[in-house]
Short mmCIF file of C-alpha atoms in Angstrom, two decimals:
data_model
loop_
_atom_site.label_atom_id
_atom_site.label_comp_id
_atom_site.label_asym_id
_atom_site.label_seq_id
_atom_site.Cartn_x
_atom_site.Cartn_y
_atom_site.Cartn_z
CA UNK A 1 39.92 -6.98 35.67
CA UNK A 2 42.71 -4.43 35.19
CA UNK A 3 40.19 -1.60 34.83
CA UNK A 4 39.16 -1.64 38.51
CA UNK A 5 42.73 -1.46 39.77
CA UNK A 6 43.99 0.91 37.07
CA UNK A 7 41.17 3.39 37.70
CA UNK A 8 42.58 3.96 41.21
CA UNK A 9 45.83 5.28 39.76
CA UNK A 10 45.83 8.72 38.11
CA UNK A 11 48.53 8.11 35.45
CA UNK A 12 46.63 5.41 33.57
CA UNK A 13 44.61 7.20 30.88
CA UNK A 14 44.97 4.72 28.04
CA UNK A 15 43.24 1.36 27.99
CA UNK A 16 44.61 -1.08 25.43
CA UNK A 17 42.83 -4.25 24.39
CA UNK A 18 43.70 -7.00 21.94
CA UNK A 19 41.03 -8.91 20.05
CA UNK A 20 41.09 -12.12 18.03
CA UNK A 21 38.77 -10.60 15.39
CA UNK A 22 38.69 -7.28 13.50
CA UNK A 23 35.24 -6.40 14.87
CA UNK A 24 36.57 -6.22 18.42
CA UNK A 25 34.18 -8.74 19.94
CA UNK A 26 36.59 -11.51 21.04
CA UNK A 27 38.72 -9.91 23.77
CA UNK A 28 41.98 -11.76 24.37
CA UNK A 29 43.66 -9.42 26.87
CA UNK A 30 43.47 -5.85 28.14
CA UNK A 31 45.74 -3.51 30.07
CA UNK A 32 46.07 0.13 31.11
CA UNK A 33 49.08 2.26 30.23
CA UNK A 34 50.30 5.72 31.18
CA UNK A 35 52.01 6.49 27.85
CA UNK A 36 51.35 5.54 24.23
CA UNK A 37 53.60 6.74 21.40
CA UNK A 38 54.21 5.93 17.76
CA UNK A 39 50.78 6.48 16.22
CA UNK A 40 52.42 7.63 13.01
CA UNK A 41 51.91 6.98 9.31
CA UNK A 42 54.32 8.16 6.61
CA UNK A 43 53.54 8.20 2.91
CA UNK A 44 56.47 8.34 0.52
CA UNK A 45 55.99 10.75 -2.38
CA UNK A 46 56.85 9.52 -5.87
CA UNK A 47 58.18 12.12 -8.27
CA UNK A 48 57.08 12.01 -11.90
CA UNK A 49 58.98 14.12 -14.42
CA UNK A 50 56.80 14.98 -17.37
CA UNK A 51 58.39 15.94 -20.69
CA UNK A 52 57.77 19.56 -21.65
CA UNK A 53 56.82 20.53 -18.10
CA UNK A 54 59.65 22.77 -17.01
CA UNK A 55 57.99 24.22 -13.93
CA UNK A 56 58.09 21.62 -11.15
CA UNK A 57 57.41 17.93 -10.99
CA UNK A 58 54.27 15.89 -10.46
CA UNK A 59 54.06 14.40 -6.96
CA UNK A 60 52.21 11.10 -6.58
CA UNK A 61 51.34 9.23 -3.42
CA UNK A 62 53.58 6.21 -2.83
CA UNK A 63 53.54 3.44 -0.24
CA UNK A 64 52.58 4.18 3.37
CA UNK A 65 54.56 2.83 6.31
CA UNK A 66 53.56 2.75 9.98
CA UNK A 67 55.83 3.40 12.96
CA UNK A 68 55.92 0.92 15.84
CA UNK A 69 53.50 1.77 18.66
CA UNK A 70 55.17 1.85 22.07
CA UNK A 71 53.14 1.33 25.24
CA UNK A 72 54.87 2.41 28.46
CA UNK A 73 54.28 1.84 32.16
CA UNK A 74 51.35 -0.51 31.97
CA UNK A 75 49.36 -2.72 34.26
CA UNK A 76 47.25 -5.78 33.56
CA UNK A 77 45.85 -8.55 35.72
CA UNK A 78 45.75 -10.93 32.79
CA UNK A 79 48.99 -12.63 31.78
CA UNK A 80 47.92 -13.01 28.16
CA UNK A 81 50.20 -10.20 26.93
CA UNK A 82 53.21 -12.24 27.97
CA UNK A 83 51.59 -15.46 26.71
CA UNK A 84 51.11 -13.85 23.29
CA UNK A 85 54.71 -12.59 23.13
CA UNK A 86 56.01 -15.96 24.34
CA UNK A 87 53.97 -17.82 21.70
CA UNK A 88 55.53 -15.69 18.96
CA UNK A 89 59.11 -15.97 20.15
CA UNK A 90 59.79 -19.17 22.04
CA UNK A 91 57.03 -21.29 20.54
CA UNK A 92 57.51 -19.95 16.98
CA UNK A 93 53.82 -19.19 16.31
CA UNK A 94 54.67 -16.30 14.01
CA UNK A 95 51.17 -15.90 12.57
CA UNK A 96 49.40 -15.04 15.84
CA UNK A 97 48.22 -11.49 15.25
CA UNK A 98 45.46 -9.53 16.93
CA UNK A 99 43.46 -6.38 16.40
CA UNK A 100 44.45 -3.69 18.90
CA UNK A 101 42.22 -1.04 20.42
CA UNK A 102 43.68 2.00 22.21
CA UNK A 103 41.03 3.90 24.15
CA UNK A 104 41.87 7.45 25.26
CA UNK A 105 40.10 8.84 28.34
CA UNK A 106 39.85 12.43 29.55
CA UNK A 107 42.16 13.06 32.55
CA UNK A 108 39.33 14.39 34.75
CA UNK A 109 37.23 11.22 34.41
CA UNK A 110 37.89 7.68 35.55
CA UNK A 111 37.45 4.76 33.20
CA UNK A 112 33.71 5.21 32.65
CA UNK A 113 33.53 3.13 29.45
CA UNK A 114 33.08 6.25 27.32
CA UNK A 115 36.51 7.02 25.86
CA UNK A 116 37.02 10.34 24.09
CA UNK A 117 38.35 8.51 21.06
CA UNK A 118 39.74 5.17 19.96
CA UNK A 119 42.57 4.02 17.74
CA UNK A 120 42.09 0.63 16.04
CA UNK A 121 45.34 -1.13 15.04
CA UNK A 122 45.20 -4.00 12.54
CA UNK A 123 47.38 -7.12 12.29
CA UNK A 124 49.29 -6.27 15.49
CA UNK A 125 52.51 -8.12 16.27
CA UNK A 126 54.49 -7.54 19.50
CA UNK A 127 58.22 -7.09 18.91
CA UNK A 128 59.56 -6.12 22.34
CA UNK A 129 58.41 -6.83 25.89
CA UNK A 130 60.22 -5.12 28.75
CA UNK A 131 59.31 -5.90 32.34
CA UNK A 132 60.11 -3.59 35.26
CA UNK A 133 63.30 -3.61 37.30
CA UNK A 134 62.31 -5.60 40.38
CA UNK A 135 62.98 -3.99 43.74
CA UNK A 136 61.31 -4.70 47.08
CA UNK A 137 61.26 -0.99 47.96
CA UNK A 138 59.99 0.34 44.63
CA UNK A 139 56.42 0.62 43.43
CA UNK A 140 56.63 -0.14 39.75
CA UNK A 141 54.26 -1.33 37.12
CA UNK A 142 53.92 -4.82 35.70
CA UNK A 143 54.93 -3.86 32.13
CA UNK A 144 57.57 -1.21 31.53
CA UNK A 145 57.37 -1.23 27.70
CA UNK A 146 55.58 -3.13 24.98
CA UNK A 147 56.51 -2.45 21.34
CA UNK A 148 53.98 -3.31 18.63
CA UNK A 149 54.19 -3.28 14.85
CA UNK A 150 51.01 -3.22 12.79
CA UNK A 151 49.67 -2.91 9.27
CA UNK A 152 47.51 0.18 9.69
CA UNK A 153 45.27 2.12 12.05
CA UNK A 154 41.94 3.96 12.08
CA UNK A 155 40.78 6.77 14.38
CA UNK A 156 37.24 6.50 15.78
CA UNK A 157 35.87 9.61 17.50
CA UNK A 158 33.15 9.61 20.14
CA UNK A 159 29.85 10.62 18.58
#
């Protein structure tokens, strides 16, 4: 799998898997990436003005939105990431969504199946797939960027 090859390269410290179920037991595809960004949630505050209250306003929690997660410089031996993106775009299977798992490993250890912490992403949908610029003299990765939108995430720390 991608883990054996990716563990030979220092920059890959994030293993990303996609599962057909929320429990994370039906692995569809997995890859290793050197950069993950966009783990961000923003809650909009709602202002409530109360009559007779002249000092300030009441702030209530409004809807929460999630930023797209961007995976950069990745490697996978399984072509299912492209198959998934292709099914959504060219084949118009818009409902194919997976649960994502981002595992973060300490830089001094190889992939030893004990990540320092995990981010679970729910109802993941890929929105952009960017392959590398192909050059016979360059040593580039198989996936330059993968953009994902989702409907929420949860942090799981190692116990």
